[in-house]
Short mmCIF file of C-alpha atoms in Angstrom, two decimals:
data_model
loop_
_atom_site.label_atom_id
_atom_site.label_comp_id
_atom_site.label_asym_id
_atom_site.label_seq_id
_atom_site.Cartn_x
_atom_site.Cartn_y
_atom_site.Cartn_z
CA MET A 158 58.78 21.15 9.81
CA GLU A 159 57.55 23.91 7.73
CA LEU A 160 55.16 22.40 4.66
CA SER A 161 55.24 24.15 1.30
CA THR A 162 52.28 25.52 -0.14
CA GLY A 163 52.08 22.63 -2.68
CA ILE A 164 52.40 19.92 -0.02
CA ILE A 165 49.37 21.89 1.87
CA LEU A 166 47.57 21.85 -1.38
CA ALA A 167 47.93 18.10 -1.89
CA ILE A 168 47.30 17.23 1.70
CA ILE A 169 43.66 19.29 1.11
CA GLY A 170 43.31 17.07 -1.96
CA ALA A 171 44.05 13.95 -0.36
CA ALA A 172 41.48 15.03 2.82
CA ILE A 173 38.99 15.91 -0.04
CA SER A 174 39.49 12.49 -1.72
CA MET A 175 38.81 10.33 1.40
CA GLY A 176 36.49 12.76 3.24
CA VAL A 177 33.77 13.33 0.35
CA ALA A 178 34.07 9.80 -0.50
CA ALA A 179 33.56 8.72 3.07
CA ILE A 180 30.46 10.73 3.40
CA SER A 181 28.89 9.75 0.05
CA SER A 182 29.64 5.88 0.62
CA GLY A 183 28.14 6.17 4.03
CA ILE A 184 25.11 7.72 2.99
CA GLY A 185 24.94 4.85 0.05
CA VAL A 186 25.44 2.22 2.28
CA GLY A 187 23.25 3.68 5.00
CA LEU A 188 20.07 3.96 2.47
CA ALA A 189 20.85 0.46 1.22
CA GLY A 190 21.07 -0.69 4.96
CA ILE A 191 17.75 0.80 5.87
CA ALA A 192 16.06 -1.22 2.98
CA GLY A 193 18.06 -4.22 3.71
CA ALA A 194 16.85 -4.38 7.35
CA GLY A 195 13.33 -3.95 5.93
CA VAL A 196 13.87 -6.97 3.71
CA ILE A 197 15.43 -9.01 6.41
CA SER A 198 12.86 -8.37 9.31
CA GLU A 199 10.51 -10.07 6.83
CA ASP A 200 12.92 -12.73 5.28
CA PRO A 201 15.97 -13.28 7.05
CA LYS A 202 17.21 -15.76 4.75
CA LYS A 203 17.70 -12.97 2.15
CA PHE A 204 20.68 -11.40 4.02
CA GLY A 205 23.29 -12.78 1.56
CA PRO A 206 21.69 -11.06 -1.72
CA VAL A 207 21.06 -7.88 0.73
CA LEU A 208 24.46 -7.77 1.99
CA VAL A 209 25.91 -7.93 -1.71
CA LEU A 210 23.81 -4.99 -2.71
CA GLN A 211 24.53 -3.03 0.49
CA ALA A 212 28.27 -3.46 0.08
CA LEU A 213 28.37 -1.81 -3.58
CA PRO A 214 28.22 1.74 -2.48
CA GLN A 215 31.25 1.27 -0.18
CA THR A 216 33.58 0.92 -3.57
CA GLN A 217 33.44 4.72 -3.81
CA GLY A 218 34.91 5.02 -0.34
CA ILE A 219 37.91 2.71 -1.48
CA TYR A 220 38.43 4.80 -4.60
CA GLY A 221 38.50 7.74 -2.19
CA PHE A 222 41.14 6.03 -0.02
CA LEU A 223 43.21 5.06 -3.06
CA GLY A 224 43.26 8.58 -4.29
CA ALA A 225 44.36 10.11 -1.09
CA VAL A 226 47.10 7.08 -0.63
CA LEU A 227 48.21 7.77 -3.85
CA ILE A 228 48.38 11.69 -3.46
CA LEU A 229 50.26 11.34 0.08
CA ILE A 230 52.62 8.78 -1.32
CA GLY A 231 53.46 10.81 -4.40
CA VAL A 232 54.35 14.02 -2.31
CA GLY A 233 56.09 12.08 0.07
CA VAL A 234 53.86 12.24 2.99
CA LEU A 235 53.53 8.61 3.18
CA GLY A 236 56.47 6.18 2.94
CA GLY A 237 59.30 8.52 2.53
CA GLU A 238 60.64 12.18 2.93
CA VAL A 239 58.20 15.05 2.31
CA LYS A 240 59.16 16.68 -0.96
CA ALA A 241 59.05 20.27 -1.67
CA ILE A 242 56.75 20.05 -4.67
CA PRO A 243 55.88 23.07 -6.79
CA ILE A 244 52.60 24.84 -6.10
CA GLY A 245 51.50 23.87 -9.46
CA MET A 246 51.84 20.12 -8.67
CA GLY A 247 49.69 20.96 -5.19
CA TYR A 248 46.93 22.10 -7.40
CA ALA A 249 47.34 19.13 -9.62
CA ALA A 250 47.11 16.97 -6.43
CA LEU A 251 44.21 19.07 -5.29
CA GLY A 252 42.24 18.82 -8.50
CA GLY A 253 42.77 14.86 -8.80
CA GLY A 254 41.41 14.63 -5.25
CA ILE A 255 38.37 16.82 -5.85
CA VAL A 256 37.65 14.66 -9.10
CA ILE A 257 37.75 11.53 -6.83
CA GLY A 258 35.75 12.97 -4.00
CA LEU A 259 32.83 14.33 -6.15
CA SER A 260 32.69 11.21 -8.59
CA SER A 261 32.49 9.28 -5.37
CA ALA A 262 29.05 11.24 -4.93
CA THR A 263 27.66 8.65 -7.20
CA ALA A 264 27.43 6.49 -3.88
CA ILE A 265 24.49 7.95 -2.92
CA ALA A 266 22.57 7.22 -5.97
CA GLN A 267 24.19 3.67 -5.78
CA GLY A 268 22.80 3.26 -2.41
CA ALA A 269 19.27 4.34 -3.66
CA ILE A 270 19.45 1.83 -6.50
CA ALA A 271 20.74 -0.84 -4.22
CA ALA A 272 17.90 -0.14 -2.01
CA SER A 273 15.24 -0.45 -4.60
CA GLY A 274 17.20 -3.42 -5.97
CA MET A 275 16.72 -5.30 -2.51
CA GLY A 276 13.00 -4.75 -2.65
CA ALA A 277 13.10 -6.35 -6.13
CA VAL A 278 15.10 -9.23 -4.94
CA ALA A 279 12.81 -9.54 -1.84
CA LYS A 280 9.88 -10.01 -4.20
CA ARG A 281 11.26 -12.00 -6.82
CA PRO A 282 14.72 -13.40 -5.89
CA GLU A 283 15.55 -14.25 -9.58
CA THR A 284 16.19 -10.53 -10.36
CA PHE A 285 19.28 -10.33 -8.16
CA GLY A 286 21.56 -10.41 -11.13
CA GLN A 287 19.73 -7.56 -12.85
CA ALA A 288 19.47 -5.46 -9.25
CA ILE A 289 23.40 -5.67 -9.23
CA VAL A 290 23.88 -4.53 -12.93
CA LEU A 291 21.47 -1.71 -12.29
CA ALA A 292 23.35 -0.77 -9.22
CA VAL A 293 26.80 -1.20 -11.04
CA MET A 294 25.89 1.30 -13.54
CA ALA A 295 26.16 4.28 -11.14
CA GLU A 296 29.86 2.81 -10.24
CA THR A 297 30.86 3.64 -13.80
CA PHE A 298 31.21 7.29 -13.27
CA ALA A 299 33.12 6.90 -9.91
CA ILE A 300 35.54 4.78 -11.86
CA PHE A 301 35.84 7.54 -14.63
CA GLY A 302 36.66 9.92 -11.81
CA LEU A 303 39.22 7.62 -10.16
CA LEU A 304 40.57 7.31 -13.78
CA ILE A 305 40.92 10.87 -14.55
CA ALA A 306 42.57 11.28 -11.04
CA ILE A 307 45.35 8.78 -12.06
CA LEU A 308 45.48 10.48 -15.41
CA ILE A 309 46.27 13.74 -13.60
CA PHE A 310 48.75 12.24 -11.00
CA VAL A 311 50.77 10.66 -13.75
CA GLY A 312 50.74 13.35 -16.14
CA THR A 313 51.80 15.65 -13.50
CA LYS A 314 54.44 13.19 -12.12
CA ILE A 315 52.90 13.03 -8.67
CA MET A 316 52.68 9.10 -9.57
CA GLY A 317 55.83 7.51 -10.85
CA GLY A 318 57.58 10.79 -10.80
CA MET B 96 11.34 14.71 -2.21
CA ILE B 97 14.59 12.99 -0.54
CA GLY B 98 12.64 13.13 2.60
CA ASP B 99 9.81 11.24 1.24
CA VAL B 100 12.12 8.56 -0.41
CA LEU B 101 13.94 8.18 2.95
CA SER B 102 11.26 7.91 5.24
CA TYR B 103 9.51 5.06 3.13
CA LEU B 104 12.65 3.32 2.44
CA TYR B 105 12.43 0.84 5.30
CA VAL B 106 8.48 0.50 4.60
CA ASN B 107 8.84 -0.21 0.99
CA ALA B 108 11.70 -2.75 1.25
CA LYS B 109 9.38 -4.42 3.97
CA ILE B 110 6.36 -4.65 1.89
CA MET B 111 8.28 -5.94 -1.31
CA ALA B 112 9.45 -8.75 0.61
CA LYS B 113 5.70 -9.34 2.03
CA GLU B 114 4.68 -9.00 -1.63
CA GLY B 115 7.30 -11.87 -2.29
CA LYS B 116 5.14 -14.11 -0.18
CA PHE B 117 1.71 -13.26 -1.99
CA ILE B 118 0.09 -16.37 -3.26
CA SER B 119 1.61 -17.38 -6.66
CA VAL B 120 -0.41 -17.70 -9.96
CA SER B 121 0.27 -21.49 -9.87
CA ARG B 122 -1.29 -21.64 -6.32
CA TRP B 123 -4.03 -19.78 -7.42
CA GLU B 124 -4.80 -22.49 -9.86
CA ASP B 125 -4.66 -25.09 -7.16
CA LEU B 126 -6.99 -23.08 -4.81
CA TRP B 127 -9.92 -22.57 -7.70
CA GLY B 128 -10.20 -26.33 -7.80
CA CYS B 129 -10.61 -26.62 -3.67
CA THR B 130 -13.85 -27.79 -2.69
CA SER B 131 -13.21 -28.00 1.23
CA PRO B 132 -11.42 -25.84 4.07
CA GLY B 133 -8.87 -28.45 4.48
CA GLU B 134 -7.95 -28.21 1.04
CA ILE B 135 -7.63 -24.83 1.19
CA THR B 136 -5.52 -24.93 4.55
CA SER B 137 -2.99 -27.19 3.08
CA LEU B 138 -2.24 -25.04 0.04
CA LEU B 139 -1.79 -22.31 2.35
CA GLU B 140 1.33 -23.52 3.82
CA GLY B 141 4.32 -21.29 3.25
CA THR B 142 2.06 -18.27 3.04
CA ASP B 143 1.73 -15.40 5.54
CA TYR B 144 -1.75 -16.64 6.34
CA PHE B 145 -0.58 -20.16 7.68
CA PRO B 146 0.53 -19.28 11.11
CA TYR B 147 -3.18 -17.89 11.65
CA LEU B 148 -4.61 -21.25 10.62
CA ASN B 149 -5.69 -23.72 13.47
CA GLU B 150 -7.25 -27.15 13.82
CA ALA B 151 -10.80 -25.84 13.57
CA ALA B 152 -10.02 -23.90 10.32
CA ILE B 153 -9.29 -27.29 8.55
CA ASN B 154 -12.92 -28.14 8.90
CA ASP B 155 -14.94 -25.11 9.31
CA SER B 156 -14.93 -22.57 6.51
CA LYS B 157 -16.00 -19.82 9.03
CA GLU B 158 -12.79 -20.38 11.21
CA LEU B 159 -10.55 -20.34 7.98
CA GLU B 160 -12.52 -17.06 6.90
CA LYS B 161 -11.76 -15.45 10.44
CA ALA B 162 -8.06 -16.70 10.32
CA VAL B 163 -7.55 -15.05 6.71
CA LEU B 164 -8.92 -11.95 7.96
CA GLU B 165 -7.12 -12.14 11.15
CA GLU B 166 -3.79 -12.25 9.20
CA PHE B 167 -5.01 -9.35 7.08
CA SER B 168 -5.62 -6.96 10.42
CA SER B 169 -2.49 -8.06 11.81
CA LEU B 170 -0.63 -6.93 8.54
CA GLY B 171 -2.41 -3.59 9.21
CA ARG B 172 -1.48 -3.01 12.74
CA GLU B 173 2.28 -4.07 11.65
CA ILE B 174 2.47 -1.60 8.87
CA SER B 175 0.44 0.99 10.80
CA LYS B 176 3.50 0.68 13.54
CA ILE B 177 6.15 1.54 10.71
CA ILE B 178 4.46 4.19 8.49
CA PRO B 179 6.18 7.71 8.75
CA LYS B 180 4.52 10.18 11.00
CA GLY B 181 3.64 12.27 8.49
CA SER B 182 1.47 9.85 6.73
CA TRP B 183 -0.85 9.26 9.74
CA PRO B 184 -3.92 9.33 7.56
CA ILE B 185 -2.78 5.87 6.09
CA LYS B 186 -2.40 4.52 9.53
CA GLU B 187 -6.13 5.72 10.17
CA TYR B 188 -7.23 3.99 6.89
CA LEU B 189 -5.36 0.81 8.16
CA LEU B 190 -6.90 0.64 11.63
CA LYS B 191 -10.50 2.16 11.32
CA LYS B 192 -11.25 -0.09 8.44
CA TRP B 193 -11.40 -2.95 11.25
CA ASP B 194 -13.94 -0.82 13.30
CA VAL B 195 -16.09 -0.38 10.22
CA ILE B 196 -15.99 -3.93 9.55
CA ASN B 197 -16.88 -5.04 13.10
CA LEU B 198 -19.66 -2.38 13.33
CA ARG B 199 -21.11 -3.92 10.39
CA THR B 200 -20.93 -7.14 11.95
CA VAL B 201 -23.01 -5.92 14.69
CA MET B 202 -25.42 -4.17 12.39
CA ARG B 203 -25.81 -7.24 10.37
CA GLY B 204 -26.37 -9.62 13.78
CA ILE B 205 -29.09 -7.26 15.13
CA HIS B 206 -30.89 -7.08 11.67
CA GLY B 207 -30.46 -10.70 10.96
CA ASP B 208 -31.28 -11.72 14.50
CA LEU B 209 -28.24 -13.84 15.10
CA LYS B 210 -27.14 -15.43 18.08
CA LYS B 211 -24.57 -13.27 20.44
CA ASP B 212 -21.93 -15.95 20.14
CA GLU B 213 -22.06 -15.98 16.28
CA ILE B 214 -21.47 -12.31 16.27
CA VAL B 215 -18.83 -12.13 18.64
CA ASP B 216 -17.04 -14.88 16.90
CA SER B 217 -16.94 -12.74 13.73
CA PHE B 218 -15.12 -10.02 15.53
CA ILE B 219 -11.59 -9.21 14.05
CA GLU B 220 -9.31 -7.27 16.63
CA GLY B 221 -7.17 -4.48 15.04
CA GLY B 222 -9.43 -1.28 14.92
CA GLU B 223 -9.10 1.87 16.91
CA LEU B 224 -11.79 1.52 19.28
CA ASP B 225 -11.22 -0.72 22.40
CA PHE B 226 -12.08 -4.04 21.15
CA ALA B 227 -13.83 -4.90 24.48
CA PHE B 228 -16.37 -2.26 23.42
CA PHE B 229 -17.50 -4.39 20.65
CA LYS B 230 -18.58 -6.95 23.02
CA THR B 231 -20.88 -4.36 24.92
CA LEU B 232 -22.59 -3.51 21.62
CA ILE B 233 -24.01 -7.10 21.02
CA ASP B 234 -26.02 -6.92 24.39
CA VAL B 235 -28.29 -4.49 22.84
CA GLU B 236 -31.96 -5.15 21.91
CA SER B 237 -32.48 -2.87 18.89
CA MET B 238 -30.81 -1.10 16.26
CA ASP B 239 -31.76 2.05 17.95
CA ASP B 240 -29.78 1.07 21.25
CA PHE B 241 -26.68 0.04 18.67
CA VAL B 242 -26.66 3.63 17.56
CA ALA B 243 -27.27 5.06 20.79
CA LEU B 244 -24.31 3.42 22.31
CA LEU B 245 -22.03 4.81 19.56
CA ALA B 246 -22.66 8.55 20.58
CA LYS B 247 -19.34 9.20 21.79
CA THR B 248 -17.54 7.59 19.11
CA PRO B 249 -16.61 9.06 15.71
CA TYR B 250 -19.58 6.80 14.32
CA GLN B 251 -22.09 8.97 16.23
CA SER B 252 -23.46 9.93 12.85
CA LEU B 253 -24.76 6.72 12.19
CA THR B 254 -28.21 8.43 13.21
CA ASP B 255 -28.43 9.74 9.77
CA GLY B 256 -29.08 6.42 8.41
CA LEU B 257 -31.28 5.06 11.41
CA SER B 258 -34.46 6.81 10.61
CA LYS B 259 -34.44 5.68 7.18
CA TYR B 260 -33.54 1.85 8.28
CA ASN B 261 -36.42 2.08 11.06
CA GLU B 262 -38.86 3.20 8.25
CA THR B 263 -37.74 0.78 5.62
CA LYS B 264 -35.96 -2.13 7.34
CA ASN B 265 -33.26 -1.79 4.82
CA LEU B 266 -29.73 -2.31 5.87
CA PHE B 267 -28.55 -0.46 2.94
CA PHE B 268 -29.26 2.76 4.65
CA LEU B 269 -27.11 2.09 7.84
CA GLU B 270 -24.39 0.67 5.80
CA ALA B 271 -24.21 3.41 3.52
CA SER B 272 -24.10 5.52 6.43
CA LEU B 273 -21.13 3.65 8.03
CA ASP B 274 -19.09 3.88 4.88
CA ARG B 275 -19.77 7.73 4.58
CA ILE B 276 -18.29 8.27 7.98
CA PHE B 277 -15.31 6.31 7.14
CA TRP B 278 -14.84 7.68 3.81
CA ALA B 279 -15.66 11.42 4.51
CA ASP B 280 -13.51 11.34 7.77
CA LEU B 281 -10.52 10.58 5.75
CA TRP B 282 -11.31 12.55 2.94
CA GLU B 283 -11.55 15.71 4.96
CA LYS B 284 -8.47 14.84 6.68
CA VAL B 285 -6.31 14.21 3.64
CA LEU B 286 -7.75 17.09 1.80
CA ASN B 287 -6.07 19.56 4.19
CA LEU B 288 -2.92 17.68 4.55
CA LYS B 289 0.14 18.54 2.69
CA GLY B 290 2.54 15.89 1.59
CA ILE B 291 0.42 12.88 1.06
CA ARG B 292 -0.55 13.53 -2.54
CA GLU B 293 -0.67 9.99 -3.78
CA PHE B 294 -2.91 8.82 -0.90
CA ARG B 295 -5.08 11.83 -1.64
CA GLU B 296 -5.33 10.65 -4.87
CA PHE B 297 -6.32 7.32 -4.11
CA ILE B 298 -8.73 8.26 -1.38
CA GLY B 299 -10.25 10.64 -3.99
CA VAL B 300 -10.86 7.79 -6.28
CA CYS B 301 -12.48 5.57 -3.31
CA VAL B 302 -14.73 8.59 -2.46
CA GLU B 303 -16.05 8.86 -5.96
CA THR B 304 -16.73 5.48 -6.29
CA HIS B 305 -18.50 5.61 -3.17
CA ASN B 306 -20.77 8.23 -4.32
CA LEU B 307 -21.15 6.63 -7.54
CA LYS B 308 -22.11 3.35 -6.00
CA ILE B 309 -24.83 5.17 -3.77
CA ILE B 310 -26.08 7.26 -6.86
CA LEU B 311 -26.53 4.15 -9.15
CA ARG B 312 -28.19 2.14 -6.19
CA ALA B 313 -30.52 4.91 -5.90
CA LYS B 314 -31.36 5.10 -9.72
CA ASN B 315 -31.68 1.38 -9.58
CA ASP B 316 -33.75 1.20 -6.69
CA GLY B 317 -36.04 4.11 -7.41
CA LEU B 318 -34.82 6.17 -4.24
CA SER B 319 -35.02 9.81 -4.45
CA LEU B 320 -32.15 12.41 -3.87
CA GLU B 321 -33.61 13.33 -0.57
CA ASP B 322 -33.20 9.67 0.40
CA ILE B 323 -29.69 9.54 -0.53
CA ASN B 324 -27.93 12.86 0.10
CA PRO B 325 -27.07 12.04 3.70
CA PHE B 326 -24.74 9.08 2.53
CA LEU B 327 -23.12 11.17 -0.26
CA ILE B 328 -19.69 12.80 0.22
CA PRO B 329 -19.34 16.47 -0.11
CA ASN B 330 -16.20 18.31 -1.68
CA CYS B 331 -15.98 15.64 -4.36
CA ILE B 332 -15.51 16.98 -7.99
CA LEU B 333 -17.86 14.77 -9.75
CA LEU B 334 -20.55 15.12 -7.10
CA ASN B 335 -22.18 18.32 -8.18
CA GLU B 336 -22.47 17.83 -11.72
CA LEU B 337 -24.11 14.36 -10.97
CA LEU B 338 -26.41 15.63 -8.58
CA SER B 339 -27.82 18.46 -10.73
CA ALA B 340 -28.79 16.01 -13.37
CA PHE B 341 -30.19 13.39 -10.77
CA ASP B 342 -33.95 13.89 -11.49
CA GLU B 343 -33.73 14.08 -14.99
CA GLU B 344 -31.88 11.13 -16.07
CA ASP B 345 -32.51 7.32 -15.67
CA LEU B 346 -29.44 4.91 -14.82
CA SER B 347 -28.48 4.48 -18.44
CA GLY B 348 -28.68 8.25 -18.89
CA PHE B 349 -26.24 8.77 -15.90
CA ILE B 350 -23.25 6.99 -17.23
CA PRO B 351 -22.81 9.20 -20.24
CA LEU B 352 -22.51 12.00 -18.09
CA LEU B 353 -19.27 10.66 -16.78
CA GLU B 354 -17.70 11.01 -20.09
CA ASP B 355 -14.08 12.00 -19.94
CA THR B 356 -13.62 10.64 -16.45
CA ILE B 357 -11.98 7.01 -15.90
CA TYR B 358 -15.46 5.97 -14.59
CA PHE B 359 -17.07 6.15 -18.17
CA GLU B 360 -15.73 3.15 -20.38
CA PRO B 361 -15.85 0.64 -17.33
CA LEU B 362 -19.33 1.59 -16.50
CA LEU B 363 -20.48 1.57 -20.14
CA ASN B 364 -19.20 -1.90 -20.20
CA ALA B 365 -20.80 -3.02 -17.20
CA GLN B 366 -24.06 -1.62 -18.42
CA GLN B 367 -24.91 -4.78 -20.42
CA GLU B 368 -24.51 -7.26 -17.57
CA HIS B 369 -26.86 -4.71 -15.51
CA GLU B 370 -29.46 -4.79 -18.45
CA LYS B 371 -29.26 -8.63 -18.17
CA THR B 372 -29.39 -9.16 -14.31
CA GLY B 373 -30.98 -5.91 -13.04
CA SER B 374 -28.39 -6.06 -10.43
CA ILE B 375 -25.99 -3.08 -9.80
CA LEU B 376 -23.36 -5.98 -8.75
CA ALA B 377 -21.78 -5.30 -12.02
CA PHE B 378 -21.35 -1.71 -11.66
CA GLU B 379 -20.00 -1.93 -8.16
CA GLN B 380 -17.35 -4.66 -9.38
CA VAL B 381 -16.00 -2.23 -11.85
CA LEU B 382 -15.89 0.69 -9.39
CA ASP B 383 -13.89 -1.48 -7.04
CA ASN B 384 -11.49 -2.47 -9.74
CA LEU B 385 -11.17 1.32 -10.64
CA ALA B 386 -9.84 1.83 -7.02
CA LEU B 387 -7.38 -1.01 -7.53
CA LYS B 388 -6.30 0.34 -10.78
CA LYS B 389 -5.61 3.69 -9.46
CA ALA B 390 -3.65 2.38 -6.61
CA GLU B 391 -1.50 0.29 -9.23
CA ASP B 392 -1.16 3.67 -11.31
CA ILE B 393 0.00 5.51 -8.18
CA ARG B 394 2.71 2.68 -7.66
CA LYS B 395 4.21 2.96 -11.17
CA LYS B 396 3.96 6.85 -11.16
CA LYS B 397 5.64 6.98 -7.82
CA PRO B 398 8.20 4.13 -7.26
CA PHE B 399 9.44 5.73 -4.07
CA GLY B 400 7.57 7.21 -1.12
CA SER B 401 3.90 6.30 -0.41
CA GLY B 402 3.14 4.87 -3.89
CA PRO B 403 4.57 1.08 -3.24
CA LEU B 404 2.66 1.19 0.02
CA ILE B 405 -0.87 2.09 -1.44
CA GLY B 406 -0.37 -0.49 -4.22
CA PHE B 407 0.64 -3.14 -1.72
CA LEU B 408 -2.33 -2.33 0.35
CA VAL B 409 -5.00 -2.81 -2.36
CA SER B 410 -3.18 -5.54 -3.77
CA LYS B 411 -3.28 -7.35 -0.53
CA GLU B 412 -6.86 -6.53 -0.12
CA LYS B 413 -7.76 -7.99 -3.55
CA GLU B 414 -5.68 -11.19 -2.44
CA VAL B 415 -7.69 -11.56 0.69
CA LYS B 416 -11.07 -10.88 -1.20
CA ASN B 417 -10.28 -13.56 -3.74
CA LEU B 418 -9.15 -16.03 -0.89
CA LEU B 419 -12.42 -15.17 1.10
CA THR B 420 -14.42 -16.01 -2.32
CA ILE B 421 -12.97 -19.24 -2.58
CA VAL B 422 -13.43 -20.07 1.15
CA ARG B 423 -17.21 -19.25 1.03
CA SER B 424 -17.69 -20.91 -2.07
CA THR B 425 -16.94 -24.26 -0.37
CA GLU B 426 -19.95 -23.58 1.87
CA VAL B 427 -22.12 -24.00 -1.19
CA ASP B 428 -21.63 -26.03 -4.06
CA LEU B 429 -20.76 -23.55 -6.79
CA ASP B 430 -19.43 -24.31 -10.20
CA ARG B 431 -15.34 -24.06 -10.25
CA ASP B 432 -15.43 -22.15 -13.53
CA LEU B 433 -18.04 -19.60 -12.17
CA ILE B 434 -15.74 -18.96 -9.22
CA ARG B 435 -12.54 -18.61 -11.41
CA GLU B 436 -14.62 -16.27 -13.65
CA THR B 437 -15.79 -14.18 -10.96
CA LEU B 438 -12.33 -13.73 -9.60
CA ALA B 439 -10.62 -12.78 -12.98
CA ARG B 440 -13.28 -10.27 -13.03
CA LYS B 441 -12.47 -8.91 -9.87
#
């Protein structure tokens, strides 16, 4: 099966969306995990709050996955016949994938915030709510990225076309 | 920067969890009112000190004191194992401190002609020197023999203070010499090491306060520059200026020389108490507080990296000192309000 340039660009877009998001989330979760291990080694009862904070940077990975699936469904690679999409639509899919991939880099910062938050919670358990709010702030930009990507997909008929 | 943050991530999370177990304000309130080791022991339940408390600590303040110090020493060893490799001077700071404490115990034992068992009981494990070595030190007959036994250790230059001690029988010279070895060695190491700026800043203040304490004591006790020179730590910004004015100024004239430094105001405030009591304890206390304040400033300025660790170590030391003050106060019938006032000042 020969793939058109448009499809190849869309697949690259999906790969960037998932790949970069996976790396970013991995780093973020890793940072939070290191700090989490430090807290648990001292106070195993803090596993609950630590787990919640460590899970936060994972969401960017989910956005990346979602973006990649939307592109792949939109161009027919998943759940149907591969469409012969125009090259312009391929670029649009690539752009959407890049937006999601880059905005998912916020997971790294979120991991660092979550790591600090774990320390704060370990010291003062009552700060758990505030620690979550601080970490979620970094999430906002990943959501904006996902939103823009969806707007691109809808506007260019990759979604709902 | 990122490397610094990463390497301290585990350490900082762990120490923040440890800070969560510091003695709370309400428990301090109760501790201030304690009049016996048993009461203190029961109030320490749930803290990191509790596992170190045994039956003897309930009835004996010396045992309780030792248990508190053992917890502190064990904490130092624990942290020294997880400190990033590039920050090895912090590890030295944590471990060598216990060598100095044990050596000081031996010196005070010999000076005060204490029983060997009493000296051995006061030793705290946790330094860099072999713990068995300290037990060999107590068999000496004199301070000369003790210093001679340290010939192949980093403390061999204790001989600097020995002649003055033999001349005056004042333990200050040996203790100042011991402190000098500890701080000067650390200062030399951090001065030549990149990447531990915060710790260097902290040690810099400790070194300056060491020098200031020696100079102020010399002025108070009428000692000459020649007497104290072997105990001062060189390569310190403040030192040269102070030494050039040493012969010209008396104690009160010395403090204005420190204008534009962090030491000026606290020392000026302590001067009134010094004039009342004649003791330099007031100066020593404010200087110790400055090291604590510096550690807190570093912690605020650098929330990642080694900042929180430095802040934690100094806060923990403050907690231990305050706790020891309360434990010791049970031996003598001291006014509770006075203890409270003393601790608040610290």
